[in-house]
């Protein structure tokens, strides 16, 4: 148990969240000589990797890239054991970072922020926790995470079930033993795709309830190759610089050719090669896979054909083969044995498009076709992404304006960093920035470094207030929409669009212009004296 500390009455900065974003922000604010504390709801650091302890939880960005680059000694000394790190190892890494930079003394665990109110006269924020503690701070940095507000589905009878229930995003700390149990998994997004093969090895029966199938690429995960690790570490600095300028913040080869310009034989060879290498680099097979439907169709059909080859039962294979969205327009999944798992005798797929769930009962789940009994239900039903954790906090900005009002029709921000009307409030990887479309650690570092640069600029000039202008925000929102509409992304009912939450506005929330282009834009804005921000 972390020791409890008393919150100071006044600070230069409050940071909310002790995932990678919050931890790095604290480190940089200390470097500016500011007094800062992190308020964190959990009893440990790590954010995503603290909460998502489900079996099979793993990163889809290679370990050598999904790590901090800000400290050369840190990136040289840490050794990853696998090509794609599993959750326990990433959590150990987060704890190592916290210890190495002595961050814990400024983190208040089990402290959930309920509201934040801007006091115009004092030009300060009053932050209140759910236990009624109050702290006043000049700056507020939200490092609350884009995938941290886990969500249960609206299914009738959800509270009636008498067996065990789990959500992948709130997994218990102790091992859950499914041996001999009949397990239902609801959902087939990234978390389910990782968890199902592992649960199926242990449970007596696994029944998967699928509404929408997702595309998944095999990870080809393996123990870390010493030579590959050396290749990275010998030249980490320049490789990281290159990664920062890539569209996704991940260094991999993107074929500059268009898929439709290649011959059928060339395409097959390219897709086969990438399928064999594994991971999300599959989407780099042609530069226009997310731009051109005809190009996209070739990749989507390749993956569907793989599914049909891997899954023996033709009806199950057809149900698993996505046809309602272009590949990559919903978060592409990366798996180990996902499709093959459906060939096991103890695994069954229920296609909710044909037989929807009517209700959860005391003993199981009833669909329009049958009643099934279970010992445990696993909800792999995702998150209220990007805006969920922010809107759980009652923000009151200038003139009593609430963030929930400003975002009623979808999030609006300048660069995903600030919202007009909310001075001195920053959002790390907020909506309007590349965020969830990228290697998140690259995007976190870029945001934290940029905010640090801005605060240092303000310190040097004796300035205390920064606020995005309404005009800059409107231009940025319009630009974000325009860039998104040039791609296939808005055609999918994805969580990027808010489509997984009934009633959530359908707006494409992240910025699709690319991590490299976005970084350049942010740097240009800084070089022009923070154009679009009002400084006082
Ligand atoms: P988080 O890690 O989400 O941390 C936010 C913290 O804020 C949490 O600890 C939360 O408890 C706290 N918090 C929120 N609200 C409050 C409040 N009101 N008061 C106090 N505390 C609060 N990204 C990738 O780049 N590659 C991947 O392969 C990848 N895989 C993922 C797999 C899963 C299952 C999930 C859920 C996410 C994955 N992500 C991945 C995204 C991942 O969230 C980021 O990579 C990164 O960990 C985000 O760090 P963060 O600090 O911004 O937010």
mmCIF file of N, CA and C in Angstrom, residues 20-22 24-26 28-29 32 68-70 140-146 244 386 390 413-419 425-436 438-456 476 509-511 514-515 517-523 525-526 530 533:
data_model
loop_
_atom_site.group_PDB
_atom_site.id
_atom_site.type_symbol
_atom_site.label_atom_id
_atom_site.label_comp_id
_atom_site.label_asym_id
_atom_site.label_seq_id
_atom_site.Cartn_x
_atom_site.Cartn_y
_atom_site.Cartn_z
ATOM 1 N N UNK A 20 2.246 6.802 -18.203
ATOM 2 C CA UNK A 20 3.484 7.329 -18.784
ATOM 3 C C UNK A 20 3.410 8.845 -18.967
ATOM 4 N N UNK A 21 2.232 9.343 -19.342
ATOM 5 C CA UNK A 21 2.078 10.779 -19.576
ATOM 6 C C UNK A 21 2.315 11.582 -18.306
ATOM 7 N N UNK A 22 1.637 11.225 -17.253
ATOM 8 C CA UNK A 22 1.747 11.969 -15.993
ATOM 9 C C UNK A 22 3.142 11.876 -15.404
ATOM 10 N N UNK A 24 6.060 11.382 -16.917
ATOM 11 C CA UNK A 24 7.064 12.178 -17.635
ATOM 12 C C UNK A 24 6.807 13.674 -17.422
ATOM 13 N N UNK A 25 5.534 14.068 -17.343
ATOM 14 C CA UNK A 25 5.221 15.488 -17.107
ATOM 15 C C UNK A 25 5.783 15.932 -15.756
ATOM 16 N N UNK A 26 5.615 15.088 -14.743
ATOM 17 C CA UNK A 26 6.138 15.443 -13.417
ATOM 18 C C UNK A 26 7.659 15.643 -13.497
ATOM 19 N N UNK A 28 9.492 16.518 -15.993
ATOM 20 C CA UNK A 28 9.866 17.746 -16.695
ATOM 21 C C UNK A 28 9.497 18.998 -15.898
ATOM 22 N N UNK A 29 8.373 18.967 -15.192
ATOM 23 C CA UNK A 29 7.998 20.160 -14.414
ATOM 24 C C UNK A 29 8.978 20.383 -13.266
ATOM 25 N N UNK A 32 11.802 22.326 -14.382
ATOM 26 C CA UNK A 32 11.577 23.777 -14.500
ATOM 27 C C UNK A 32 11.569 24.450 -13.115
ATOM 28 N N UNK A 68 10.308 4.986 -23.250
ATOM 29 C CA UNK A 68 10.727 6.392 -23.241
ATOM 30 C C UNK A 68 12.068 6.573 -23.949
ATOM 31 N N UNK A 69 12.195 7.720 -24.614
ATOM 32 C CA UNK A 69 13.453 8.032 -25.288
ATOM 33 C C UNK A 69 14.171 9.199 -24.623
ATOM 34 N N UNK A 70 13.544 9.779 -23.580
ATOM 35 C CA UNK A 70 14.077 11.057 -23.086
ATOM 36 C C UNK A 70 15.385 10.910 -22.300
ATOM 37 N N UNK A 140 -2.904 23.008 -14.751
ATOM 38 C CA UNK A 140 -3.465 21.661 -14.612
ATOM 39 C C UNK A 140 -3.115 20.879 -15.864
ATOM 40 N N UNK A 141 -2.542 19.726 -15.681
ATOM 41 C CA UNK A 141 -2.221 18.888 -16.842
ATOM 42 C C UNK A 141 -2.995 17.586 -16.715
ATOM 43 N N UNK A 142 -3.846 17.349 -17.705
ATOM 44 C CA UNK A 142 -4.637 16.115 -17.693
ATOM 45 C C UNK A 142 -3.862 15.022 -18.418
ATOM 46 N N UNK A 143 -3.392 14.057 -17.642
ATOM 47 C CA UNK A 143 -2.731 12.875 -18.213
ATOM 48 C C UNK A 143 -3.611 11.684 -17.858
ATOM 49 N N UNK A 144 -4.892 11.895 -18.115
ATOM 50 C CA UNK A 144 -5.913 10.951 -17.639
ATOM 51 C C UNK A 144 -6.092 9.753 -18.574
ATOM 52 N N UNK A 145 -5.415 9.766 -19.715
ATOM 53 C CA UNK A 145 -5.462 8.595 -20.604
ATOM 54 C C UNK A 145 -6.631 8.633 -21.568
ATOM 55 N N UNK A 146 -6.378 8.072 -22.760
ATOM 56 C CA UNK A 146 -7.418 8.029 -23.798
ATOM 57 C C UNK A 146 -8.249 6.760 -23.692
ATOM 58 N N UNK A 244 9.984 9.526 -34.766
ATOM 59 C CA UNK A 244 9.151 10.705 -34.460
ATOM 60 C C UNK A 244 8.577 11.367 -35.702
ATOM 61 N N UNK A 386 -10.954 8.578 -25.428
ATOM 62 C CA UNK A 386 -10.441 9.935 -25.647
ATOM 63 C C UNK A 386 -11.104 11.012 -24.783
ATOM 64 N N UNK A 390 -11.828 12.483 -19.336
ATOM 65 C CA UNK A 390 -11.849 13.942 -19.146
ATOM 66 C C UNK A 390 -13.237 14.410 -18.714
ATOM 67 N N UNK A 413 -10.659 21.345 -29.717
ATOM 68 C CA UNK A 413 -9.436 21.765 -29.023
ATOM 69 C C UNK A 413 -8.511 22.426 -30.028
ATOM 70 N N UNK A 414 -7.482 23.067 -29.495
ATOM 71 C CA UNK A 414 -6.415 23.557 -30.357
ATOM 72 C C UNK A 414 -5.241 22.593 -30.197
ATOM 73 N N UNK A 415 -4.921 21.866 -31.246
ATOM 74 C CA UNK A 415 -3.809 20.915 -31.290
ATOM 75 C C UNK A 415 -3.996 19.727 -30.352
ATOM 76 N N UNK A 416 -5.192 19.579 -29.774
ATOM 77 C CA UNK A 416 -5.372 18.501 -28.792
ATOM 78 C C UNK A 416 -4.648 18.794 -27.499
ATOM 79 N N UNK A 417 -4.201 20.043 -27.351
ATOM 80 C CA UNK A 417 -3.405 20.419 -26.176
ATOM 81 C C UNK A 417 -4.177 21.322 -25.224
ATOM 82 N N UNK A 418 -5.024 22.178 -25.786
ATOM 83 C CA UNK A 418 -5.779 23.114 -24.947
ATOM 84 C C UNK A 418 -7.168 23.339 -25.529
ATOM 85 N N UNK A 419 -8.088 23.740 -24.656
ATOM 86 C CA UNK A 419 -9.445 24.076 -25.094
ATOM 87 C C UNK A 419 -9.669 25.560 -24.802
ATOM 88 N N UNK A 425 -4.930 24.964 -18.742
ATOM 89 C CA UNK A 425 -5.314 23.550 -18.654
ATOM 90 C C UNK A 425 -4.794 22.856 -19.912
ATOM 91 N N UNK A 426 -4.072 21.781 -19.725
ATOM 92 C CA UNK A 426 -3.511 21.041 -20.868
ATOM 93 C C UNK A 426 -4.028 19.610 -20.867
ATOM 94 N N UNK A 427 -4.178 19.053 -22.075
ATOM 95 C CA UNK A 427 -4.568 17.653 -22.191
ATOM 96 C C UNK A 427 -3.457 16.909 -22.936
ATOM 97 N N UNK A 428 -2.887 15.903 -22.291
ATOM 98 C CA UNK A 428 -1.827 15.120 -22.948
ATOM 99 C C UNK A 428 -2.495 14.083 -23.832
ATOM 100 N N UNK A 429 -2.075 14.062 -25.090
ATOM 101 C CA UNK A 429 -2.676 13.199 -26.128
ATOM 102 C C UNK A 429 -4.193 13.396 -26.208
ATOM 103 N N UNK A 430 -4.614 14.633 -26.069
ATOM 104 C CA UNK A 430 -6.047 14.946 -26.109
ATOM 105 C C UNK A 430 -6.626 14.782 -27.503
ATOM 106 N N UNK A 431 -7.965 14.767 -27.593
ATOM 107 C CA UNK A 431 -8.617 14.698 -28.904
ATOM 108 C C UNK A 431 -8.197 15.898 -29.748
ATOM 109 N N UNK A 432 -7.894 15.612 -31.029
ATOM 110 C CA UNK A 432 -7.364 16.683 -31.881
ATOM 111 C C UNK A 432 -5.866 16.545 -32.056
ATOM 112 N N UNK A 433 -5.267 15.546 -31.384
ATOM 113 C CA UNK A 433 -3.841 15.247 -31.591
ATOM 114 C C UNK A 433 -3.727 13.799 -32.073
ATOM 115 N N UNK A 434 -2.555 13.388 -32.600
ATOM 116 C CA UNK A 434 -2.451 12.038 -33.206
ATOM 117 C C UNK A 434 -2.731 10.908 -32.216
ATOM 118 N N UNK A 435 -2.280 11.048 -31.008
ATOM 119 C CA UNK A 435 -2.755 10.241 -29.889
ATOM 120 C C UNK A 435 -2.914 8.752 -30.192
ATOM 121 N N UNK A 436 -4.155 8.266 -30.159
ATOM 122 C CA UNK A 436 -4.425 6.822 -30.276
ATOM 123 C C UNK A 436 -4.106 6.253 -31.662
ATOM 124 N N UNK A 438 -1.229 6.545 -32.866
ATOM 125 C CA UNK A 438 0.233 6.532 -32.903
ATOM 126 C C UNK A 438 0.803 5.607 -31.843
ATOM 127 N N UNK A 439 2.125 5.463 -31.885
ATOM 128 C CA UNK A 439 2.851 4.906 -30.749
ATOM 129 C C UNK A 439 2.689 5.937 -29.643
ATOM 130 N N UNK A 440 1.913 5.593 -28.643
ATOM 131 C CA UNK A 440 1.481 6.611 -27.671
ATOM 132 C C UNK A 440 2.645 7.191 -26.870
ATOM 133 N N UNK A 441 3.709 6.430 -26.688
ATOM 134 C CA UNK A 441 4.809 7.001 -25.891
ATOM 135 C C UNK A 441 5.491 8.117 -26.687
ATOM 136 N N UNK A 442 5.574 7.955 -27.976
ATOM 137 C CA UNK A 442 6.146 9.023 -28.821
ATOM 138 C C UNK A 442 5.265 10.275 -28.710
ATOM 139 N N UNK A 443 3.953 10.082 -28.788
ATOM 140 C CA UNK A 443 3.041 11.235 -28.724
ATOM 141 C C UNK A 443 3.034 11.873 -27.334
ATOM 142 N N UNK A 444 3.142 11.039 -26.311
ATOM 143 C CA UNK A 444 3.198 11.577 -24.939
ATOM 144 C C UNK A 444 4.454 12.436 -24.774
ATOM 145 N N UNK A 445 5.584 11.897 -25.214
ATOM 146 C CA UNK A 445 6.830 12.670 -25.052
ATOM 147 C C UNK A 445 6.753 13.989 -25.814
ATOM 148 N N UNK A 446 6.183 13.951 -26.996
ATOM 149 C CA UNK A 446 6.099 15.181 -27.794
ATOM 150 C C UNK A 446 5.232 16.217 -27.076
ATOM 151 N N UNK A 447 4.087 15.791 -26.552
ATOM 152 C CA UNK A 447 3.209 16.741 -25.847
ATOM 153 C C UNK A 447 3.878 17.296 -24.592
ATOM 154 N N UNK A 448 4.478 16.395 -23.824
ATOM 155 C CA UNK A 448 5.100 16.841 -22.560
ATOM 156 C C UNK A 448 6.250 17.799 -22.865
ATOM 157 N N UNK A 449 7.059 17.480 -23.861
ATOM 158 C CA UNK A 449 8.187 18.359 -24.206
ATOM 159 C C UNK A 449 7.679 19.716 -24.686
ATOM 160 N N UNK A 450 6.607 19.687 -25.470
ATOM 161 C CA UNK A 450 6.084 20.943 -26.007
ATOM 162 C C UNK A 450 5.511 21.815 -24.876
ATOM 163 N N UNK A 451 4.773 21.190 -23.976
ATOM 164 C CA UNK A 451 4.204 21.951 -22.835
ATOM 165 C C UNK A 451 5.350 22.508 -21.984
ATOM 166 N N UNK A 452 6.383 21.708 -21.782
ATOM 167 C CA UNK A 452 7.532 22.160 -20.986
ATOM 168 C C UNK A 452 8.183 23.372 -21.662
ATOM 169 N N UNK A 453 8.313 23.305 -22.986
ATOM 170 C CA UNK A 453 8.891 24.426 -23.725
ATOM 171 C C UNK A 453 8.052 25.691 -23.550
ATOM 172 N N UNK A 454 6.746 25.534 -23.617
ATOM 173 C CA UNK A 454 5.841 26.675 -23.462
ATOM 174 C C UNK A 454 5.961 27.273 -22.049
ATOM 175 N N UNK A 455 5.960 26.417 -21.040
ATOM 176 C CA UNK A 455 6.022 26.932 -19.670
ATOM 177 C C UNK A 455 7.363 27.607 -19.402
ATOM 178 N N UNK A 456 8.402 27.080 -20.017
ATOM 179 C CA UNK A 456 9.718 27.683 -19.849
ATOM 180 C C UNK A 456 9.748 29.071 -20.520
ATOM 181 N N UNK A 476 -8.226 24.756 -36.262
ATOM 182 C CA UNK A 476 -7.630 23.430 -36.052
ATOM 183 C C UNK A 476 -8.692 22.332 -36.188
ATOM 184 N N UNK A 509 -12.163 11.730 -33.633
ATOM 185 C CA UNK A 509 -11.541 12.473 -32.535
ATOM 186 C C UNK A 509 -10.028 12.685 -32.630
ATOM 187 N N UNK A 510 -9.252 11.674 -33.057
ATOM 188 C CA UNK A 510 -7.808 11.949 -33.134
ATOM 189 C C UNK A 510 -7.445 12.709 -34.407
ATOM 190 N N UNK A 511 -6.223 13.228 -34.458
ATOM 191 C CA UNK A 511 -5.744 13.955 -35.648
ATOM 192 C C UNK A 511 -4.995 12.982 -36.542
ATOM 193 N N UNK A 514 -0.791 12.754 -39.149
ATOM 194 C CA UNK A 514 0.508 12.093 -38.983
ATOM 195 C C UNK A 514 1.320 12.720 -37.863
ATOM 196 N N UNK A 515 2.041 11.844 -37.162
ATOM 197 C CA UNK A 515 2.826 12.275 -36.002
ATOM 198 C C UNK A 515 3.924 13.258 -36.413
ATOM 199 N N UNK A 517 4.152 15.239 -39.194
ATOM 200 C CA UNK A 517 3.610 16.521 -39.665
ATOM 201 C C UNK A 517 3.048 17.323 -38.488
ATOM 202 N N UNK A 518 2.424 16.619 -37.570
ATOM 203 C CA UNK A 518 1.846 17.291 -36.388
ATOM 204 C C UNK A 518 2.959 17.925 -35.549
ATOM 205 N N UNK A 519 4.031 17.164 -35.342
ATOM 206 C CA UNK A 519 5.157 17.691 -34.552
ATOM 207 C C UNK A 519 5.696 18.960 -35.200
ATOM 208 N N UNK A 520 5.840 18.926 -36.543
ATOM 209 C CA UNK A 520 6.371 20.109 -37.238
ATOM 210 C C UNK A 520 5.455 21.304 -37.035
ATOM 211 N N UNK A 521 4.153 21.052 -37.119
ATOM 212 C CA UNK A 521 3.175 22.139 -36.927
ATOM 213 C C UNK A 521 3.296 22.733 -35.517
ATOM 214 N N UNK A 522 3.387 21.846 -34.525
ATOM 215 C CA UNK A 522 3.511 22.327 -33.135
ATOM 216 C C UNK A 522 4.803 23.146 -32.973
ATOM 217 N N UNK A 523 5.880 22.681 -33.586
ATOM 218 C CA UNK A 523 7.157 23.388 -33.459
ATOM 219 C C UNK A 523 7.104 24.748 -34.150
ATOM 220 N N UNK A 525 4.455 26.567 -34.580
ATOM 221 C CA UNK A 525 3.601 27.430 -33.756
ATOM 222 C C UNK A 525 4.412 28.001 -32.584
ATOM 223 N N UNK A 526 5.245 27.141 -31.980
ATOM 224 C CA UNK A 526 6.102 27.605 -30.870
ATOM 225 C C UNK A 526 7.093 28.646 -31.383
ATOM 226 N N UNK A 530 4.214 31.022 -30.122
ATOM 227 C CA UNK A 530 2.978 30.327 -29.694
ATOM 228 C C UNK A 530 1.729 30.950 -30.322
ATOM 229 N N UNK A 533 -2.201 31.045 -29.379
ATOM 230 C CA UNK A 533 -2.386 31.043 -27.922
ATOM 231 C C UNK A 533 -2.289 32.486 -27.434
#
